[in-house]
XYZ file of C-alpha atoms in Angstrom:
753
model
C 0.663 -25.452 -31.510
C 2.034 -26.813 -34.777
C -0.493 -25.937 -37.448
C -3.315 -23.629 -38.411
C -5.671 -26.622 -38.232
C -4.748 -27.197 -34.610
C -5.283 -23.517 -33.851
C -8.717 -23.761 -35.434
C -9.501 -26.774 -33.283
C -8.395 -24.989 -30.117
C -10.524 -21.998 -30.920
C -13.551 -24.181 -31.653
C -14.949 -21.672 -34.111
C -14.577 -20.252 -37.599
C -14.246 -16.730 -38.888
C -17.226 -14.877 -40.258
C -17.256 -13.140 -43.602
C -16.241 -9.798 -42.100
C -13.147 -11.233 -40.438
C -14.661 -11.388 -36.961
C -14.595 -14.790 -35.222
C -18.063 -16.271 -34.866
C -19.497 -16.526 -31.341
C -19.673 -19.980 -29.822
C -22.964 -20.455 -27.992
C -22.486 -23.794 -26.245
C -19.615 -24.487 -23.859
C -17.406 -27.484 -24.491
C -17.667 -30.318 -21.975
C -14.833 -32.713 -21.126
C -14.958 -36.062 -22.886
C -15.444 -37.867 -19.570
C -18.820 -37.145 -17.914
C -18.525 -34.894 -14.862
C -20.360 -36.057 -11.721
C -23.148 -33.813 -10.530
C -24.086 -33.009 -6.952
C -27.512 -32.188 -5.505
C -28.215 -28.552 -4.805
C -31.023 -26.811 -2.932
C -32.283 -23.279 -3.629
C -30.269 -21.597 -0.871
C -30.111 -17.853 -0.381
C -28.863 -14.933 -2.504
C -27.116 -13.331 0.469
C -24.497 -13.116 1.696
C -22.394 -13.405 -1.437
C -19.636 -15.975 -1.493
C -19.412 -19.416 0.074
C -20.832 -19.593 3.617
C -20.809 -22.767 5.647
C -23.974 -23.174 7.721
C -26.552 -25.644 8.964
C -29.656 -25.921 6.804
C -33.245 -25.761 8.067
C -33.354 -29.549 8.438
C -30.175 -29.642 10.509
C -27.961 -30.773 7.624
C -24.612 -28.993 7.416
C -23.521 -27.595 4.086
C -22.461 -24.457 2.258
C -24.504 -21.732 0.623
C -22.991 -20.397 -2.595
C -24.021 -17.049 -4.086
C -22.453 -15.319 -7.105
C -23.424 -12.077 -8.774
C -23.135 -12.635 -12.541
C -25.155 -10.008 -14.360
C -26.045 -10.948 -17.922
C -24.896 -14.561 -17.601
C -27.028 -17.360 -19.038
C -26.041 -19.965 -16.471
C -23.657 -20.694 -13.603
C -22.114 -24.004 -12.592
C -20.529 -24.549 -9.191
C -17.484 -26.805 -9.478
C -16.216 -28.804 -6.490
C -12.771 -30.416 -6.419
C -11.510 -33.349 -4.380
C -7.972 -33.818 -3.099
C -6.867 -35.445 -6.354
C -8.310 -32.665 -8.498
C -11.412 -34.589 -9.500
C -14.291 -32.266 -10.387
C -18.007 -32.482 -9.720
C -20.570 -29.853 -10.657
C -23.820 -28.376 -9.450
C -25.932 -26.209 -11.728
C -27.181 -23.153 -9.829
C -30.730 -22.694 -11.044
C -31.911 -20.035 -8.603
C -31.534 -16.448 -9.786
C -32.407 -13.466 -7.570
C -31.521 -9.935 -8.668
C -28.742 -11.279 -10.935
C -27.344 -13.411 -8.097
C -27.079 -17.143 -8.807
C -27.321 -19.169 -5.622
C -27.731 -22.618 -4.117
C -27.150 -24.613 -0.936
C -25.114 -27.825 -1.272
C -25.527 -30.254 1.648
C -22.389 -31.949 2.897
C -19.946 -29.313 1.618
C -17.735 -28.542 4.617
C -14.931 -26.062 5.391
C -11.798 -26.897 3.448
C -13.743 -27.721 0.263
C -12.098 -26.295 -2.866
C -14.370 -24.792 -5.486
C -14.767 -22.468 -8.462
C -17.348 -21.419 -11.031
C -18.013 -21.851 -14.734
C -20.198 -19.099 -16.128
C -22.143 -19.485 -19.383
C -23.053 -16.692 -21.760
C -22.320 -15.119 -25.120
C -18.816 -14.892 -26.525
C -18.743 -11.601 -28.391
C -15.708 -9.524 -27.363
C -16.679 -6.900 -29.931
C -19.504 -5.952 -27.552
C -17.552 -6.682 -24.364
C -19.103 -10.127 -23.762
C -16.378 -12.628 -22.790
C -18.206 -15.545 -21.177
C -16.401 -18.862 -21.586
C -17.511 -21.872 -19.481
C -14.297 -23.717 -20.283
C -12.550 -21.408 -17.841
C -12.738 -22.103 -14.122
C -13.258 -18.806 -12.304
C -12.255 -17.783 -8.811
C -15.127 -16.609 -6.616
C -14.625 -12.854 -6.024
C -15.823 -13.455 -2.443
C -13.585 -16.486 -1.752
C -12.160 -16.148 1.755
C -9.209 -18.417 1.101
C -7.406 -19.546 -2.050
C -5.488 -22.780 -2.541
C -3.017 -23.416 -5.338
C -0.883 -21.264 -7.597
C 0.034 -20.826 -11.230
C 2.858 -22.714 -12.939
C 6.243 -21.192 -12.026
C 7.407 -21.074 -15.633
C 4.535 -18.929 -16.899
C 0.769 -18.902 -17.178
C -0.567 -21.858 -19.142
C -2.305 -20.859 -22.399
C -5.433 -22.623 -21.077
C -6.015 -19.878 -18.468
C -6.777 -17.360 -21.214
C -10.356 -16.989 -22.410
C -9.046 -16.335 -25.901
C -6.409 -18.182 -27.918
C -3.321 -16.484 -26.559
C -1.025 -17.684 -29.339
C -3.354 -16.975 -32.264
C -1.110 -15.974 -35.200
C -3.035 -12.774 -35.917
C -2.426 -11.079 -32.585
C -4.486 -8.012 -33.436
C -7.630 -10.161 -33.214
C -6.360 -12.881 -30.868
C -8.518 -11.664 -27.997
C -11.658 -12.305 -30.066
C -10.943 -16.014 -30.736
C -12.341 -18.164 -27.953
C -10.185 -20.888 -26.379
C -12.307 -23.886 -25.366
C -9.672 -25.805 -23.412
C -10.382 -26.464 -19.743
C -8.414 -24.200 -17.400
C -9.281 -25.996 -14.143
C -5.995 -27.942 -13.813
C -3.993 -24.729 -14.150
C -5.659 -22.255 -11.775
C -6.049 -21.853 -7.986
C -9.364 -22.671 -6.333
C -11.424 -20.954 -3.707
C -11.764 -22.627 -0.310
C -14.816 -22.777 1.948
C -13.900 -21.276 5.331
C -15.634 -21.771 8.668
C -16.231 -18.489 10.536
C -15.397 -19.819 13.983
C -13.361 -16.965 15.396
C -14.358 -13.795 17.222
C -12.549 -10.768 18.556
C -13.835 -10.738 22.124
C -10.303 -10.846 23.578
C -8.760 -8.402 21.103
C -8.005 -4.833 22.125
C -7.531 -2.489 19.216
C -4.936 0.225 19.953
C -7.106 2.973 18.383
C -4.150 5.324 18.124
C -5.280 8.879 17.263
C -4.133 10.066 13.867
C -1.957 12.827 15.300
C -0.088 10.337 17.486
C 0.538 7.816 14.703
C 3.889 6.760 13.285
C 3.444 4.424 10.306
C 5.921 1.729 9.290
C 5.472 0.371 5.765
C 6.594 -3.240 5.491
C 6.328 -6.360 3.372
C 5.222 -9.470 5.299
C 7.782 -11.676 3.610
C 10.543 -9.117 3.142
C 10.467 -8.048 6.802
C 10.668 -11.568 8.211
C 12.523 -13.656 5.611
C 16.041 -13.019 6.951
C 15.291 -12.257 10.602
C 17.621 -14.463 12.686
C 15.287 -14.455 15.680
C 12.346 -15.927 13.764
C 12.286 -19.734 13.349
C 13.167 -20.653 9.796
C 9.834 -22.356 9.132
C 7.983 -19.139 10.038
C 10.059 -16.694 8.014
C 8.195 -14.959 5.216
C 4.788 -15.563 6.817
C 2.043 -13.983 8.889
C 3.168 -16.178 11.784
C 6.676 -14.796 11.343
C 5.432 -11.238 11.648
C 3.522 -12.249 14.799
C 6.641 -13.785 16.326
C 7.996 -11.979 19.424
C 11.300 -11.262 17.664
C 9.531 -9.303 14.921
C 7.149 -7.555 17.300
C 10.041 -6.594 19.588
C 11.702 -4.612 16.812
C 8.520 -2.650 16.156
C 8.099 -1.884 19.859
C 11.742 -0.843 20.323
C 11.486 1.394 17.289
C 8.286 2.939 18.644
C 6.032 2.826 15.581
C 2.278 2.749 16.202
C 1.098 1.064 12.983
C 2.379 -1.269 10.310
C 1.207 -0.642 6.766
C 1.390 -4.013 5.020
C 2.096 -4.159 1.308
C -0.758 -6.037 -0.404
C -1.903 -9.189 1.395
C -5.005 -9.808 -0.711
C -4.546 -12.926 -2.845
C -2.595 -11.863 -5.918
C -1.267 -13.439 -9.110
C 2.093 -13.239 -10.834
C 2.290 -11.751 -14.309
C 3.181 -14.121 -17.129
C 6.089 -12.012 -18.343
C 7.692 -12.206 -14.888
C 7.201 -15.953 -14.526
C 8.773 -16.520 -17.923
C 11.881 -14.620 -16.724
C 12.085 -16.621 -13.510
C 10.784 -13.686 -11.446
C 7.648 -13.105 -9.377
C 5.394 -10.229 -8.448
C 6.959 -9.524 -5.055
C 5.020 -6.438 -3.986
C 1.616 -7.962 -4.749
C -0.112 -5.084 -6.573
C -1.908 -7.602 -8.801
C -4.951 -8.636 -6.776
C -7.314 -11.435 -7.727
C -9.047 -12.182 -4.384
C -10.230 -9.269 -2.266
C -11.336 -11.385 0.714
C -8.509 -13.920 0.866
C -5.198 -13.476 2.709
C -2.437 -14.232 0.227
C -1.758 -17.953 0.620
C 1.951 -17.596 -0.123
C 2.454 -15.898 3.250
C 0.893 -18.707 5.295
C 2.980 -21.110 7.362
C 0.046 -23.194 8.600
C -1.592 -24.267 5.325
C -3.648 -22.935 2.427
C -6.998 -24.672 2.728
C -8.377 -22.092 5.134
C -5.609 -22.108 7.746
C -4.233 -18.835 6.365
C -7.303 -17.019 7.659
C -6.710 -18.003 11.279
C -2.989 -17.330 10.952
C -3.667 -13.809 9.705
C -6.044 -13.156 12.597
C -3.476 -14.364 15.126
C -0.915 -12.008 13.594
C -3.289 -9.078 14.001
C -3.934 -10.023 17.624
C -0.219 -10.216 18.390
C 0.399 -6.777 16.907
C -2.587 -5.288 18.726
C -1.339 -6.731 22.015
C 1.899 -4.805 21.433
C 0.003 -1.576 20.730
C 0.593 -1.722 16.962
C -2.247 -1.118 14.510
C -2.516 -2.981 11.200
C -3.176 -1.022 7.998
C -3.552 -2.824 4.675
C -2.328 -1.493 1.343
C -5.279 -2.423 -0.899
C -5.552 -2.528 -4.687
C -9.183 -2.081 -5.704
C -8.412 -0.027 -8.797
C -7.504 -2.976 -11.065
C -7.105 -6.766 -11.015
C -4.624 -9.363 -12.237
C -6.693 -10.016 -15.379
C -5.025 -7.097 -17.211
C -6.431 -5.970 -20.575
C -8.067 -7.781 -23.462
C -4.953 -9.913 -23.958
C -4.781 -10.872 -20.290
C -5.897 -14.114 -18.631
C -9.444 -15.008 -17.597
C -9.257 -15.731 -13.885
C -12.397 -14.326 -12.262
C -14.297 -11.103 -13.002
C -13.565 -11.106 -16.722
C -15.401 -14.393 -17.102
C -18.217 -13.570 -14.659
C -19.345 -10.347 -16.327
C -16.638 -8.463 -18.166
C -18.893 -5.542 -19.054
C -20.231 -5.262 -15.531
C -16.948 -5.265 -13.632
C -14.534 -3.317 -15.850
C -14.485 0.104 -17.459
C -14.466 -0.438 -21.219
C -13.572 1.908 -24.008
C -16.375 3.087 -26.342
C -15.693 0.188 -28.706
C -16.407 -2.182 -25.722
C -13.712 -4.610 -26.836
C -10.821 -2.847 -25.114
C -10.396 -1.604 -21.567
C -10.167 1.882 -20.131
C -6.871 1.928 -18.286
C -6.372 4.594 -15.612
C -3.943 2.393 -13.685
C -1.218 1.397 -16.130
C -2.045 -2.258 -15.417
C -4.387 -2.971 -18.318
C -7.791 -2.546 -16.690
C -9.758 -0.415 -14.231
C -12.614 -1.597 -12.054
C -15.909 0.135 -12.816
C -16.550 1.406 -9.292
C -19.627 3.382 -10.367
C -21.461 0.071 -10.878
C -23.408 -0.852 -7.687
C -22.233 -4.466 -7.607
C -18.583 -3.419 -7.989
C -18.984 -0.858 -5.241
C -20.617 -3.571 -3.145
C -17.701 -5.933 -3.763
C -15.204 -3.336 -2.570
C -17.117 -2.163 0.491
C -18.041 -5.727 1.500
C -14.363 -6.583 1.302
C -13.336 -3.565 3.373
C -15.896 -4.292 6.070
C -14.833 -7.943 6.163
C -11.209 -7.044 6.841
C -12.244 -4.670 9.622
C -14.941 -6.698 11.375
C -13.755 -10.261 10.844
C -10.003 -9.941 10.250
C -9.398 -7.144 12.758
C -7.502 -4.593 10.681
C -7.466 -0.916 11.605
C -7.319 0.899 8.295
C -6.423 0.940 4.630
C -4.070 2.661 2.232
C -5.756 2.792 -1.196
C -3.450 2.292 -4.145
C -4.176 4.800 -6.960
C -7.177 6.093 -5.041
C -8.011 8.675 -7.715
C -9.090 5.797 -9.989
C -11.673 4.820 -7.357
C -12.916 8.400 -7.127
C -13.728 8.654 -10.837
C -17.391 8.898 -11.752
C -17.976 8.122 -15.406
C -14.643 9.597 -16.502
C -13.330 12.445 -14.352
C -12.140 12.288 -10.766
C -15.060 13.419 -8.619
C -14.791 14.001 -4.870
C -18.561 13.424 -4.698
C -18.212 10.062 -6.430
C -20.217 7.036 -5.256
C -17.146 5.395 -3.726
C -16.228 8.351 -1.532
C -19.868 8.975 -0.621
C -20.402 5.365 0.460
C -17.246 5.354 2.574
C -18.253 8.614 4.269
C -21.577 7.250 5.492
C -20.617 3.654 6.238
C -20.797 3.107 10.036
C -17.811 0.712 9.968
C -15.508 2.236 7.381
C -15.799 5.878 8.397
C -14.249 4.953 11.764
C -11.035 3.358 10.496
C -7.881 4.947 9.132
C -8.226 5.849 5.447
C -5.127 6.781 3.439
C -5.279 7.753 -0.221
C -2.530 7.484 -2.769
C -4.105 10.575 -4.333
C -3.362 10.048 -8.004
C -3.720 7.715 -10.974
C -2.231 7.883 -14.477
C -5.356 9.158 -16.221
C -6.171 12.717 -17.257
C -6.752 14.869 -14.174
C -5.578 12.036 -11.946
C -3.221 14.041 -9.714
C -5.353 14.966 -6.676
C -2.958 15.709 -3.813
C -4.799 17.832 -1.245
C -8.218 17.238 -2.811
C -9.618 14.273 -0.881
C -12.426 15.065 1.580
C -12.333 14.993 5.397
C -11.894 11.524 6.964
C -9.106 10.894 4.466
C -5.364 11.314 4.858
C -3.050 11.338 1.852
C 0.427 10.338 0.863
C 2.014 13.752 0.399
C 4.476 13.519 -2.474
C 5.103 17.244 -2.324
C 6.543 16.704 1.136
C 8.742 13.907 -0.222
C 10.046 15.993 -3.107
C 10.701 19.115 -1.034
C 12.674 17.304 1.660
C 14.730 15.391 -0.891
C 15.501 18.579 -2.809
C 16.380 20.555 0.318
C 18.950 18.062 1.527
C 20.580 17.753 -1.888
C 20.620 21.584 -1.918
C 18.399 21.814 -5.009
C 15.603 24.105 -3.774
C 15.688 27.663 -5.167
C 14.424 28.995 -1.809
C 12.884 27.687 1.421
C 9.186 28.502 0.868
C 8.271 24.919 0.026
C 10.113 23.583 3.075
C 8.235 25.970 5.342
C 4.889 24.580 4.236
C 5.995 20.955 4.378
C 7.611 21.114 7.828
C 4.540 22.739 9.386
C 1.824 20.377 8.134
C 1.198 21.518 4.534
C -1.576 23.950 5.377
C -1.549 25.131 1.757
C -2.862 21.685 0.790
C -5.000 20.602 3.730
C -6.310 23.600 5.695
C -9.828 23.425 4.269
C -13.080 21.596 4.978
C -12.161 20.782 8.553
C -9.050 18.803 7.618
C -6.146 18.721 10.053
C -2.353 18.553 9.770
C -2.487 14.780 10.097
C -4.200 14.661 6.714
C -0.614 14.749 5.425
C 1.181 11.410 5.549
C 4.746 12.646 5.335
C 7.295 10.346 3.778
C 10.719 10.622 2.200
C 10.716 7.092 0.808
C 8.149 4.372 0.123
C 8.282 0.852 -1.289
C 8.217 2.403 -4.765
C 11.557 4.089 -5.404
C 14.954 4.223 -3.754
C 15.478 3.184 -0.168
C 16.749 5.957 2.084
C 20.317 4.688 1.834
C 20.117 4.424 -1.935
C 18.707 7.959 -2.081
C 22.085 9.251 -0.874
C 24.156 6.651 -2.758
C 22.906 6.752 -6.359
C 22.254 9.447 -8.920
C 20.658 6.959 -11.319
C 18.447 3.893 -11.065
C 20.044 0.479 -11.530
C 17.156 -1.860 -12.376
C 18.979 -4.297 -14.636
C 17.960 -7.253 -12.433
C 14.319 -6.638 -13.416
C 15.043 -7.812 -16.959
C 13.550 -4.759 -18.672
C 16.732 -3.110 -19.897
C 16.669 -0.574 -17.039
C 13.675 1.092 -18.718
C 11.296 0.521 -15.803
C 11.116 2.749 -12.738
C 11.156 6.512 -12.568
C 14.085 8.683 -13.616
C 12.911 11.500 -11.323
C 14.539 10.293 -8.106
C 15.713 13.642 -6.693
C 18.664 11.754 -5.291
C 22.355 12.587 -4.800
C 25.097 9.995 -4.584
C 27.222 12.106 -2.214
C 30.212 11.981 -4.538
C 30.382 8.375 -5.775
C 27.871 6.178 -7.571
C 26.902 3.157 -5.490
C 28.816 1.435 -2.736
C 32.303 2.751 -2.112
C 35.255 2.322 0.235
C 35.792 6.093 0.397
C 35.290 6.781 4.101
C 34.531 10.486 3.574
C 31.663 9.604 1.218
C 30.386 6.915 3.576
C 30.445 9.329 6.510
C 28.590 11.974 4.527
C 25.934 9.456 3.485
C 25.275 8.412 7.060
C 24.932 12.074 8.029
C 22.463 12.665 5.215
C 20.391 9.706 6.396
C 20.296 11.209 9.875
C 19.209 14.528 8.374
C 16.395 12.983 6.355
C 15.036 10.885 9.227
C 15.279 13.757 11.702
C 13.461 16.097 9.332
C 10.710 13.538 8.812
C 10.149 12.885 12.502
C 10.161 16.566 13.490
C 7.652 17.578 10.805
C 4.002 18.225 11.601
C 1.790 15.527 10.097
C 1.925 11.734 10.195
C 5.404 10.311 9.528
C 5.778 7.114 7.510
C 8.987 5.114 7.488
C 9.852 2.169 5.260
C 11.044 -1.056 6.860
C 14.819 -1.182 6.938
C 15.434 2.512 6.326
C 16.119 2.893 10.044
C 19.151 0.619 9.672
C 20.429 1.565 6.211
C 18.824 -1.078 3.982
C 19.893 -0.986 0.335
C 18.345 -2.334 -2.877
C 21.634 -1.771 -4.736
C 20.188 1.151 -6.630
C 17.031 -0.635 -7.808
C 14.168 1.856 -7.584
C 11.464 -0.537 -8.800
C 12.039 -3.778 -6.897
C 8.488 -5.018 -7.494
C 9.754 -8.340 -8.859
C 12.741 -8.864 -6.553
C 11.612 -11.586 -4.156
C 15.178 -12.067 -2.951
C 17.904 -10.298 -0.970
C 17.339 -7.123 -2.997
C 13.801 -6.806 -1.648
C 14.263 -8.341 1.819
C 15.376 -6.546 4.982
C 18.994 -7.291 5.922
C 18.964 -7.722 9.705
C 22.754 -7.987 9.969
C 22.833 -4.202 9.643
C 21.643 -3.910 13.244
C 24.952 -5.403 14.355
C 27.019 -3.239 12.012
C 28.740 -0.389 13.915
C 28.181 1.874 10.906
C 24.404 1.390 10.898
C 23.347 0.542 14.442
C 23.494 4.240 15.493
C 20.950 5.096 12.800
C 18.420 2.749 14.392
C 19.148 4.222 17.822
C 18.648 7.767 16.515
C 15.380 6.827 14.804
C 13.930 5.193 17.909
C 15.087 8.162 19.992
C 13.378 10.625 17.670
C 10.140 8.617 17.685
C 10.224 8.509 21.491
C 10.784 12.274 21.529
C 7.792 12.696 19.255
C 5.618 10.554 21.530
C 6.640 12.596 24.600
C 6.051 16.030 23.131
C 2.611 17.051 21.813
C 4.147 20.135 20.194
C 5.630 17.733 17.597
C 2.269 16.089 16.813
C -0.212 18.920 16.708
C -3.881 18.297 16.024
C -4.494 21.746 14.536
C -2.624 23.955 12.106
C -0.330 26.686 13.354
C -1.815 30.179 13.356
C 1.465 32.117 13.303
C -0.188 34.772 15.470
C 0.834 36.018 18.924
C -1.340 34.597 21.686
C 0.227 36.494 24.601
C 1.332 39.994 25.468
C 5.017 39.201 25.006
C 4.443 38.506 21.307
C 5.332 34.815 21.412
C 3.714 32.910 18.551
C 3.013 29.213 18.117
C 5.290 29.077 15.060
C 8.105 31.352 13.963
C 10.825 31.166 11.333
C 14.362 32.521 11.665
C 17.350 33.282 9.470
C 20.922 32.523 10.597
C 21.100 36.131 11.836
C 18.593 35.241 14.564
C 15.973 37.530 13.017
C 12.487 36.489 12.028
C 12.159 35.814 8.346
C 10.663 38.481 6.133
C 8.811 37.906 2.891
C 12.015 38.632 1.024
C 13.858 35.966 3.012
C 11.372 33.331 1.895
C 12.072 34.120 -1.761
C 15.853 34.451 -1.463
C 18.199 31.526 -2.149
C 18.965 29.857 1.175
C 20.302 26.627 2.607
C 19.433 27.285 6.249
C 16.101 27.460 8.019
C 15.246 27.909 11.697
C 11.816 26.719 12.914
C 10.559 27.640 16.401
C 7.730 25.531 17.863
C 6.041 26.960 20.949
C 4.771 24.522 23.559
C 2.735 27.277 25.202
C 0.260 27.657 22.355
C -0.982 24.144 21.559
C -4.696 24.185 20.674
C -7.102 21.905 22.466
C -7.213 20.326 25.898
C -6.203 16.990 27.331
C -8.651 14.245 28.337
C -9.157 15.921 31.728
C -10.014 19.248 30.144
C -6.732 20.937 31.085
C -4.704 23.050 28.638
C -1.959 21.211 26.788
C 1.465 22.566 27.679
C 4.827 21.361 26.443
C 8.433 22.355 25.977
C 9.324 24.681 23.132
C 11.899 23.762 20.511
C 14.063 25.390 17.879
C 15.026 23.225 14.892
C 17.864 24.464 12.688
C 18.135 22.750 9.306
C 21.305 23.549 7.380
C 21.794 21.925 3.962
C 24.864 23.914 2.934
C 28.215 22.227 2.472
C 30.116 24.413 4.927
C 29.349 25.439 8.515
C 27.144 28.393 9.420
C 26.905 30.473 12.587
C 23.275 30.582 13.658
C 22.302 33.250 16.219
C 19.854 31.772 18.713
C 16.732 33.958 19.083
C 16.465 35.813 22.406
C 13.386 36.880 24.410
C 10.472 36.343 24.121
C 11.536 33.125 22.420
C 14.077 31.947 24.968
C 16.781 32.826 27.457
C 18.707 29.571 27.133
C 18.737 26.476 24.926
C 20.138 22.961 25.131
C 20.979 20.681 22.207
C 18.743 17.604 22.037
C 19.727 16.223 18.613
C 22.809 16.956 16.544
C 22.918 15.006 13.274
C 26.516 16.059 12.784
C 27.446 13.398 15.335
C 27.420 9.674 14.581
C 25.853 8.921 17.962
C 23.549 10.990 20.145
C 24.191 11.391 23.868
C 21.281 10.307 26.036
C 21.953 13.075 28.594
C 20.960 16.699 27.854
C 23.394 18.510 25.630
C 25.441 21.619 26.084
C 23.598 24.785 27.038
C 23.684 27.892 24.836
C 22.703 31.427 25.741
C 20.063 33.151 23.632
C 21.503 35.843 21.388
C 24.780 34.014 20.932
C 25.798 32.188 17.775
C 26.041 28.418 17.597
C 28.119 26.861 14.857
C 26.087 24.428 12.761
C 28.326 22.130 10.701
C 27.576 21.625 7.037
C 24.597 19.393 6.271
C 23.298 19.152 9.828
C 20.089 19.387 11.833
C 20.261 20.827 15.340
C 17.254 20.424 17.596
C 17.405 22.641 20.659
C 15.017 22.662 23.605
C 14.116 25.953 25.246
C 15.164 26.041 28.892
C 13.037 27.944 31.385
């Protein structure tokens, strides 16, 4: 833009006397007339584009869009060359604009132009020059320019010289050539031959992975399928999950998402996908078969393949905000349909309430927004076959007008919905707003990412806890957080790492983040990593440091998989994946963010995978490690044996003073005789009993093994002080005798009868 006159022409308006840009009432049409298509009244439900046969036997598609407050809606259809034709939707039912267009078949690309007032000072941001993505589009075709978002995709003049009012100056240039389009999809698939695993919560082991990152470098997956849903469905990928023993994959966002302009301008991309723009559409970038509807079938086939292997599919979903950001963000969908209806606005109505750190927050209290979210959730369960959801920044969804409210409309609707109340529901129980930290507060039906577990385990193994009280709670299911309202130990999703932060290997290799590759001057990402580099920052040739790091990884994984609750691993942690110290790899769609499968053949890292799979198998075999009820700590028999007991290295039960004293060693006894509940045949549940000794000190310690009634003899099952674990039972030890536990080691001993 070379002159103020040109800027004025782009805006298509002049300033009023008070400095506010004047509203433009009439949308600008292209110079060339746009063909129109015939449209019939159609139906207001269901929302979205639904292919069907009309009452006269003519095939076509019914289009329905909620656009509260709009003055008019145009449906725009695009041919293969990008040519546009339009149909004015004249039927309006309960703020839903609708129409049936004969001859529109699956594969048709489309979008909407919505007419209304342009008055950002009151929150009104309608601009018919902007082609909008249907919020209910089931497939999306096309992407944004790799070098950055075109200025035409903004509802306002992005480059207006007075940036403090730029968002109030309307841009009348057509955005259609620069934005993706929705695609009409034919619902021709059913789930009659699918068998959902339906793994009980207590038996679950979750594996968080990225569709592209998990498959992009896998040598067993054909090159043309790497990075795709088909790649994840490939036998080579499924085999790894089965050998590892996980029961569910938790997929980083697969809803259609957009890349932020600032990343595109730096030659980067939004890799994680927490920037949703289409809540019904599988992200087209992960499709090997095509993007004009084929991605839907490919996703379904992936789900079927995982189900056939006994693996559930959980989606990480981002309903708290969208890719449209704040008032200076692009106009892609909801902002141009009804800005005031979809987003939480500040009292001045021009700017957005931001509880997410991403520029905007969906106004979930509004019925149509709540409908959008719950319709989307039900669609993914009933028509796409998924088994549950992890809700990003779930506290933002639980806000009523301002405060987080566990009786909020969103949580109430989920609790009574006959479809959604039966699937796995995981909350990330916080947002960045006031009062947003809600760990332990979500109601029954919900599980939660337990960051207090994460922090305690990290601190224990870097020997930074003042005492062992916190570890006692976290190892035994976090009853201090979840033993209320009928919640169970599996309400706690235990994790040491997640996609956000260091990998497990980096946690023991770096004291500081190293995010320079993100292009933000290493300012992004948390500084509170609770990590320890084991004596050298980053990769090193020092064999003593390398050996210690591998031992620490064994300690962390063993602790996680022996803890009561639901364990969650991150893809690649089981084989020592590194991000080179980057703790915020959200924009690293490259080797930094992808799983390195060569580690499985590395003699240094292969044993870590073998230990992890062995521990998961041990967990599956022994119900005492996956309890469905909290420990009571009380004796249930005449000999005084309790379901849970804690011991000091002296072999004595811990006193209150021991819990408050500085300590690096903790013994946890789990009784297999006192497991609540009965099996499916009504018989009592009986199991082996175990003693876990966790020693975080640098030097060895002699730990006296508790005698009767706890045990007469023990055998070592896991010893993290060894690089490899023997498959045969370990050496026996007599109760009452000391066993030497090397520094920084977990010993798991089974009670022999």
